[in-house]
Amino acid sequence: MKTNNYVLWGATGQAKVLADIIYNDGGTIAKIFDNREIESPLQGVDIAYGIGAFEQWLNSVGTPEHYSAIAAIGGVSGFDRFEFYQLFCNNGLLTPSVFHKTACISQSAILGENVQILAHAFVGVETSIGHATILNTKASVDHECVLGTGVHIAPNATLCGCVTVGNFSMIAAGSTILPRIKIGSNVIVGAGSVVTKDLPNNVIAYGNPAKIIRRQDLVR
Ligand SMILES: CC(C)(COP(=O)(O)OP(=O)(O)OC[C@H]1O[C@@H](n2cnc3c(N)ncnc32)[C@H](O)[C@@H]1OP(=O)(O)O)[C@@H](O)C(=O)NCCC(=O)NCCS
């Protein structure tokens, strides 16, 4: 079952981006939640704050299966995005993926749930993409790539064929990852980098060719 009536978690720019896709697809947004007490970014859409308000809303609607939910959280917050995906599943909400109509997605690609594929993004043949991953505007993920959960491929980043990206990693805007490179989990590849060698878990790397700049704990 699929419903085009959405609940978003996250009230920043990513909510506007997702709303644009959902509205263009004839959908509606019932409610936005955020932990911070900020204004709703969407005209006419009510916002509520914190997990308590979310639980209250769930109790009041009584039929969570009539709603789709997705975390409108970008940047390096892939771990949070994945946790919200799990929260939605555990509470009986539907967790479809959201695709911009200009995205080009191979029929042989295997996509998880709550994946966000934005305008003009490309997903090549036999590519696999984990839950709660974002392919941002014009991101290109070529043949046989394997992306984990909570990954973010930022605008205009290019993954050549057979690239692997571990859970919660972000490939920042305009970067290029050469063929067959393996990038670990919880990695940030800085904007405009060219990655020519494998990267281990828990590092930040950038430059051309990309060098490891420092190690990092799991970004939350
Ligand atoms: C990799 C990144 C996280 C590094 O952030 P940071 O550690 O806070 O780095 P700083 O801004 O403190 O810069 C530290 C130094 O590194 C340099 N630097 C930072 N990012 C760089 C990059 N991508 N390439 C080359 N040099 C970079 C800075 O110029 C600065 O140099 P300086 O010390 O000589 O002045 C950040 O640059 C980045 O790429 N963010 C992602 C942006 C993006 O694509 N977001 C997604 C939008 S949807």
mmCIF file of C-alpha atoms and ligand atoms in Angstrom:
data_model
loop_
_atom_site.group_PDB
_atom_site.id
_atom_site.type_symbol
_atom_site.label_atom_id
_atom_site.label_comp_id
_atom_site.label_asym_id
_atom_site.label_seq_id
_atom_site.Cartn_x
_atom_site.Cartn_y
_atom_site.Cartn_z
ATOM 1 C CA MET A 1 0.000 0.000 0.000
ATOM 2 C CA LYS A 2 1.172 3.543 -0.747
ATOM 3 C CA THR A 3 -0.282 6.808 0.478
ATOM 4 C CA ASN A 4 0.668 10.209 -0.824
ATOM 5 C CA ASN A 5 -0.207 11.952 2.457
ATOM 6 C CA TYR A 6 3.122 12.609 4.198
ATOM 7 C CA VAL A 7 4.546 13.405 7.582
ATOM 8 C CA LEU A 8 8.026 14.978 7.554
ATOM 9 C CA TRP A 9 10.572 15.004 10.335
ATOM 10 C CA GLY A 10 12.836 18.039 9.880
ATOM 11 C CA ALA A 11 11.839 21.629 9.173
ATOM 12 C CA THR A 12 14.780 22.978 7.187
ATOM 13 C CA GLY A 13 15.574 23.332 3.473
ATOM 14 C CA GLN A 14 15.358 19.579 2.877
ATOM 15 C CA ALA A 15 11.666 19.762 3.897
ATOM 16 C CA LYS A 16 11.077 22.347 1.143
ATOM 17 C CA VAL A 17 12.893 20.140 -1.380
ATOM 18 C CA LEU A 18 10.845 17.059 -0.463
ATOM 19 C CA ALA A 19 7.604 19.056 -0.361
ATOM 20 C CA ASP A 20 8.276 20.283 -3.898
ATOM 21 C CA ILE A 21 8.529 16.674 -5.100
ATOM 22 C CA ILE A 22 5.536 15.461 -3.071
ATOM 23 C CA TYR A 23 3.281 18.327 -4.212
ATOM 24 C CA ASN A 24 4.332 17.888 -7.849
ATOM 25 C CA ASP A 25 3.337 14.253 -7.507
ATOM 26 C CA GLY A 26 -0.153 15.252 -6.326
ATOM 27 C CA GLY A 27 0.620 14.478 -2.680
ATOM 28 C CA THR A 28 -0.047 16.355 0.537
ATOM 29 C CA ILE A 29 1.856 16.994 3.779
ATOM 30 C CA ALA A 30 -0.171 16.473 6.933
ATOM 31 C CA LYS A 31 2.347 17.547 9.568
ATOM 32 C CA ILE A 32 5.980 18.447 10.186
ATOM 33 C CA PHE A 33 7.942 17.588 13.318
ATOM 34 C CA ASP A 34 11.260 18.926 14.512
ATOM 35 C CA ASN A 35 13.127 18.868 17.803
ATOM 36 C CA ARG A 36 13.820 22.602 17.587
ATOM 37 C CA GLU A 37 11.062 25.160 18.075
ATOM 38 C CA ILE A 38 11.323 26.705 14.608
ATOM 39 C CA GLU A 39 8.603 27.905 12.259
ATOM 40 C CA SER A 40 7.072 25.583 9.721
ATOM 41 C CA PRO A 41 8.923 26.025 6.403
ATOM 42 C CA LEU A 42 5.742 25.110 4.503
ATOM 43 C CA GLN A 43 2.782 27.431 4.248
ATOM 44 C CA GLY A 44 -0.351 25.922 5.736
ATOM 45 C CA VAL A 45 1.447 22.891 7.228
ATOM 46 C CA ASP A 46 1.307 22.624 10.997
ATOM 47 C CA ILE A 47 4.531 21.916 12.908
ATOM 48 C CA ALA A 48 4.957 20.255 16.326
ATOM 49 C CA TYR A 49 8.078 19.787 18.437
ATOM 50 C CA GLY A 50 9.754 16.713 19.852
ATOM 51 C CA ILE A 51 9.124 13.001 20.135
ATOM 52 C CA GLY A 52 6.331 13.549 22.695
ATOM 53 C CA ALA A 53 4.348 15.604 20.187
ATOM 54 C CA PHE A 54 4.954 12.930 17.538
ATOM 55 C CA GLU A 55 3.606 10.197 19.832
ATOM 56 C CA GLN A 56 0.602 12.366 20.735
ATOM 57 C CA TRP A 57 -0.130 12.899 17.047
ATOM 58 C CA LEU A 58 0.157 9.143 16.371
ATOM 59 C CA ASN A 59 -2.370 8.409 19.125
ATOM 60 C CA SER A 60 -4.747 11.074 17.836
ATOM 61 C CA VAL A 61 -4.771 9.787 14.226
ATOM 62 C CA GLY A 62 -5.071 6.122 15.191
ATOM 63 C CA THR A 63 -4.363 4.921 11.630
ATOM 64 C CA PRO A 64 -0.607 5.369 11.012
ATOM 65 C CA GLU A 65 -0.827 3.152 7.924
ATOM 66 C CA HIS A 66 -2.712 5.980 6.199
ATOM 67 C CA TYR A 67 0.440 8.145 6.305
ATOM 68 C CA SER A 68 3.849 8.003 4.659
ATOM 69 C CA ALA A 69 6.763 9.405 6.660
ATOM 70 C CA ILE A 70 10.265 10.500 5.714
ATOM 71 C CA ALA A 71 13.079 12.365 7.474
ATOM 72 C CA ALA A 72 13.783 15.715 5.808
ATOM 73 C CA ILE A 73 17.318 15.897 7.174
ATOM 74 C CA GLY A 74 20.302 16.399 4.862
ATOM 75 C CA GLY A 75 23.969 17.209 5.430
ATOM 76 C CA VAL A 76 26.038 14.751 7.436
ATOM 77 C CA SER A 77 23.081 13.536 9.524
ATOM 78 C CA GLY A 78 22.629 10.156 7.848
ATOM 79 C CA PHE A 79 22.592 8.326 11.173
ATOM 80 C CA ASP A 80 19.680 10.475 12.403
ATOM 81 C CA ARG A 81 17.884 9.973 9.103
ATOM 82 C CA PHE A 82 18.180 6.196 9.526
ATOM 83 C CA GLU A 83 16.999 6.335 13.155
ATOM 84 C CA PHE A 84 13.887 8.271 12.126
ATOM 85 C CA TYR A 85 13.267 5.712 9.378
ATOM 86 C CA GLN A 86 13.300 3.000 12.059
ATOM 87 C CA LEU A 87 11.020 5.078 14.310
ATOM 88 C CA PHE A 88 8.491 5.423 11.489
ATOM 89 C CA CYS A 89 8.604 1.668 10.734
ATOM 90 C CA ASN A 90 8.232 0.754 14.411
ATOM 91 C CA ASN A 91 5.135 2.933 14.654
ATOM 92 C CA GLY A 92 3.351 1.514 11.600
ATOM 93 C CA LEU A 93 3.845 4.492 9.267
ATOM 94 C CA LEU A 94 4.651 3.762 5.628
ATOM 95 C CA THR A 95 8.197 4.551 4.518
ATOM 96 C CA PRO A 96 8.254 4.882 0.715
ATOM 97 C CA SER A 97 11.070 6.440 -1.264
ATOM 98 C CA VAL A 98 10.655 9.845 -2.915
ATOM 99 C CA PHE A 99 11.867 10.396 -6.479
ATOM 100 C CA HIS A 100 11.927 13.613 -8.469
ATOM 101 C CA LYS A 101 10.301 13.038 -11.851
ATOM 102 C CA THR A 102 13.495 14.027 -13.685
ATOM 103 C CA ALA A 103 15.628 11.400 -11.879
ATOM 104 C CA CYS A 104 16.870 8.578 -14.091
ATOM 105 C CA ILE A 105 16.859 5.250 -12.257
ATOM 106 C CA SER A 106 17.869 1.939 -13.855
ATOM 107 C CA GLN A 107 15.222 -0.758 -13.689
ATOM 108 C CA SER A 108 17.846 -3.137 -12.333
ATOM 109 C CA ALA A 109 18.753 -0.862 -9.404
ATOM 110 C CA ILE A 110 17.809 -2.182 -5.965
ATOM 111 C CA LEU A 111 16.535 0.594 -3.709
ATOM 112 C CA GLY A 112 15.870 0.541 0.021
ATOM 113 C CA GLU A 113 13.049 2.441 1.724
ATOM 114 C CA ASN A 114 12.911 6.169 2.474
ATOM 115 C CA VAL A 115 15.491 6.835 -0.247
ATOM 116 C CA GLN A 116 15.407 10.426 -1.596
ATOM 117 C CA ILE A 117 16.406 10.845 -5.241
ATOM 118 C CA LEU A 118 16.355 14.501 -6.268
ATOM 119 C CA ALA A 119 16.208 16.344 -9.569
ATOM 120 C CA HIS A 120 18.343 15.012 -12.428
ATOM 121 C CA ALA A 121 20.077 12.401 -10.272
ATOM 122 C CA PHE A 122 21.221 9.234 -12.044
ATOM 123 C CA VAL A 123 21.224 5.663 -10.714
ATOM 124 C CA GLY A 124 23.049 3.184 -12.949
ATOM 125 C CA VAL A 125 22.477 -0.446 -13.770
ATOM 126 C CA GLU A 126 22.678 -3.009 -10.918
ATOM 127 C CA THR A 127 23.312 -0.362 -8.316
ATOM 128 C CA SER A 128 22.144 -0.989 -4.773
ATOM 129 C CA ILE A 129 21.090 1.822 -2.406
ATOM 130 C CA GLY A 130 20.365 1.412 1.304
ATOM 131 C CA HIS A 131 17.489 2.811 3.382
ATOM 132 C CA ALA A 132 17.326 6.553 4.126
ATOM 133 C CA THR A 133 20.002 7.470 1.597
ATOM 134 C CA ILE A 134 19.890 10.784 -0.314
ATOM 135 C CA LEU A 135 21.035 11.228 -3.905
ATOM 136 C CA ASN A 136 20.985 14.984 -4.160
ATOM 137 C CA THR A 137 20.488 17.179 -7.235
ATOM 138 C CA LYS A 138 22.460 15.896 -10.250
ATOM 139 C CA ALA A 139 24.268 13.234 -8.220
ATOM 140 C CA SER A 140 25.473 10.469 -10.515
ATOM 141 C CA VAL A 141 25.853 6.931 -9.179
ATOM 142 C CA ASP A 142 27.034 4.724 -11.997
ATOM 143 C CA HIS A 143 26.788 0.995 -12.708
ATOM 144 C CA GLU A 144 27.113 -1.583 -9.924
ATOM 145 C CA CYS A 145 27.732 0.869 -7.088
ATOM 146 C CA VAL A 146 26.784 -0.253 -3.576
ATOM 147 C CA LEU A 147 25.614 2.440 -1.141
ATOM 148 C CA GLY A 148 24.852 1.694 2.504
ATOM 149 C CA THR A 149 22.125 3.121 4.740
ATOM 150 C CA GLY A 150 21.925 6.810 5.599
ATOM 151 C CA VAL A 151 24.402 7.787 2.883
ATOM 152 C CA HIS A 152 24.303 11.256 1.286
ATOM 153 C CA ILE A 153 25.627 11.833 -2.221
ATOM 154 C CA ALA A 154 25.574 15.647 -2.423
ATOM 155 C CA PRO A 155 24.773 17.768 -5.503
ATOM 156 C CA ASN A 156 26.807 17.059 -8.609
ATOM 157 C CA ALA A 157 28.965 14.365 -6.983
ATOM 158 C CA THR A 158 29.949 11.545 -9.334
ATOM 159 C CA LEU A 159 30.500 7.934 -8.358
ATOM 160 C CA CYS A 160 32.098 6.031 -11.247
ATOM 161 C CA GLY A 161 31.238 2.359 -11.694
ATOM 162 C CA CYS A 162 31.542 -0.293 -8.934
ATOM 163 C CA VAL A 163 32.133 2.231 -6.107
ATOM 164 C CA THR A 164 31.167 1.196 -2.554
ATOM 165 C CA VAL A 165 30.104 3.736 0.091
ATOM 166 C CA GLY A 166 29.571 2.618 3.698
ATOM 167 C CA ASN A 167 26.731 3.546 6.057
ATOM 168 C CA PHE A 168 26.244 7.197 7.072
ATOM 169 C CA SER A 169 28.977 8.551 4.792
ATOM 170 C CA MET A 170 28.634 11.789 2.825
ATOM 171 C CA ILE A 171 30.254 12.457 -0.528
ATOM 172 C CA ALA A 172 30.119 16.256 -0.639
ATOM 173 C CA ALA A 173 29.173 18.447 -3.561
ATOM 174 C CA GLY A 174 31.042 18.098 -6.835
ATOM 175 C CA SER A 175 33.349 15.259 -5.755
ATOM 176 C CA THR A 176 34.427 12.445 -8.043
ATOM 177 C CA ILE A 177 35.045 8.899 -6.826
ATOM 178 C CA LEU A 178 37.083 6.830 -9.255
ATOM 179 C CA PRO A 179 35.951 3.342 -10.376
ATOM 180 C CA ARG A 180 36.026 0.434 -7.872
ATOM 181 C CA ILE A 181 36.972 2.670 -4.915
ATOM 182 C CA LYS A 182 35.735 1.496 -1.509
ATOM 183 C CA ILE A 183 34.746 4.235 0.948
ATOM 184 C CA GLY A 184 34.136 3.192 4.548
ATOM 185 C CA SER A 185 31.310 4.040 6.952
ATOM 186 C CA ASN A 186 30.959 7.447 8.620
ATOM 187 C CA VAL A 187 33.285 9.124 6.128
ATOM 188 C CA ILE A 188 33.028 12.683 4.804
ATOM 189 C CA VAL A 189 34.605 13.331 1.423
ATOM 190 C CA GLY A 190 34.923 17.138 1.224
ATOM 191 C CA ALA A 191 33.457 19.196 -1.584
ATOM 192 C CA GLY A 192 35.247 19.100 -4.928
ATOM 193 C CA SER A 193 37.509 16.161 -4.052
ATOM 194 C CA VAL A 194 38.828 13.446 -6.338
ATOM 195 C CA VAL A 195 39.110 10.143 -4.471
ATOM 196 C CA THR A 196 41.741 7.887 -6.036
ATOM 197 C CA LYS A 197 42.341 5.429 -3.158
ATOM 198 C CA ASP A 198 40.102 3.488 -0.752
ATOM 199 C CA LEU A 199 39.156 5.309 2.471
ATOM 200 C CA PRO A 200 38.720 3.548 5.862
ATOM 201 C CA ASN A 201 35.814 4.084 8.285
ATOM 202 C CA ASN A 202 35.477 7.275 10.371
ATOM 203 C CA VAL A 203 37.607 9.760 8.436
ATOM 204 C CA ILE A 204 37.273 13.151 6.773
ATOM 205 C CA ALA A 205 39.199 13.428 3.514
ATOM 206 C CA TYR A 206 39.386 16.067 0.828
ATOM 207 C CA GLY A 207 41.468 17.501 -1.995
ATOM 208 C CA ASN A 208 42.644 16.304 -5.384
ATOM 209 C CA PRO A 209 43.848 13.645 -4.896
ATOM 210 C CA ALA A 210 41.881 13.321 -1.642
ATOM 211 C CA LYS A 211 43.958 12.902 1.531
ATOM 212 C CA ILE A 212 42.747 11.916 4.992
ATOM 213 C CA ILE A 213 42.641 15.135 7.034
ATOM 214 C CA ARG A 214 41.439 13.731 10.347
ATOM 215 C CA ARG A 215 39.499 10.949 12.038
ATOM 216 C CA GLN A 216 35.998 11.526 13.391
ATOM 217 C CA ASP A 217 33.474 9.897 15.712
ATOM 218 C CA LEU A 218 30.084 8.958 14.353
ATOM 219 C CA VAL A 219 28.448 12.214 13.219
ATOM 220 C CA ARG A 220 25.037 12.729 14.894
HETATM 221 C C1 LIG B 1 35.030 18.566 4.313
HETATM 222 C C2 LIG B 1 34.390 19.638 5.123
HETATM 223 C C3 LIG B 1 33.299 19.000 6.006
HETATM 224 C C4 LIG B 1 35.505 20.235 5.961
HETATM 225 O O1 LIG B 1 34.986 21.102 6.900
HETATM 226 P P1 LIG B 1 35.947 21.665 8.073
HETATM 227 O O2 LIG B 1 36.774 20.589 8.665
HETATM 228 O O3 LIG B 1 35.018 22.405 8.975
HETATM 229 O O4 LIG B 1 36.917 22.592 7.320
HETATM 230 P P2 LIG B 1 37.139 24.151 7.522
HETATM 231 O O5 LIG B 1 36.017 24.877 6.878
HETATM 232 O O6 LIG B 1 37.417 24.422 8.976
HETATM 233 O O7 LIG B 1 38.458 24.386 6.691
HETATM 234 C C5 LIG B 1 39.720 23.934 7.149
HETATM 235 C C6 LIG B 1 40.719 24.094 6.022
HETATM 236 O O8 LIG B 1 40.472 23.094 5.034
HETATM 237 C C7 LIG B 1 40.190 23.703 3.769
HETATM 238 N N1 LIG B 1 39.114 22.932 3.172
HETATM 239 C C8 LIG B 1 37.890 22.667 3.701
HETATM 240 N N2 LIG B 1 37.173 21.911 2.875
HETATM 241 C C9 LIG B 1 37.925 21.700 1.798
HETATM 242 C C10 LIG B 1 37.703 21.003 0.599
HETATM 243 N N3 LIG B 1 36.552 20.373 0.368
HETATM 244 N N4 LIG B 1 38.695 20.962 -0.317
HETATM 245 C C11 LIG B 1 39.858 21.613 -0.101
HETATM 246 N N5 LIG B 1 40.134 22.290 1.047
HETATM 247 C C12 LIG B 1 39.183 22.343 1.970
HETATM 248 C C13 LIG B 1 39.771 25.137 4.104
HETATM 249 O O9 LIG B 1 40.023 25.986 3.032
HETATM 250 C C14 LIG B 1 40.631 25.428 5.295
HETATM 251 O O10 LIG B 1 41.911 25.737 4.837
HETATM 252 P P3 LIG B 1 42.850 26.793 5.630
HETATM 253 O O11 LIG B 1 43.084 26.181 6.988
HETATM 254 O O12 LIG B 1 44.078 26.866 4.781
HETATM 255 O O13 LIG B 1 42.069 28.047 5.705
HETATM 256 C C15 LIG B 1 33.712 20.738 4.267
HETATM 257 O O14 LIG B 1 34.653 21.481 3.585
HETATM 258 C C16 LIG B 1 32.766 20.179 3.213
HETATM 259 O O15 LIG B 1 33.130 19.748 2.149
HETATM 260 N N6 LIG B 1 31.458 20.181 3.554
HETATM 261 C C17 LIG B 1 30.410 19.580 2.736
HETATM 262 C C18 LIG B 1 29.632 20.579 1.893
HETATM 263 C C19 LIG B 1 28.539 19.898 1.120
HETATM 264 O O16 LIG B 1 28.713 19.414 0.020
HETATM 265 N N7 LIG B 1 27.348 19.802 1.738
HETATM 266 C C20 LIG B 1 26.218 19.159 1.131
HETATM 267 C C21 LIG B 1 25.194 20.159 0.715
HETATM 268 S S1 LIG B 1 23.740 19.410 0.197
#
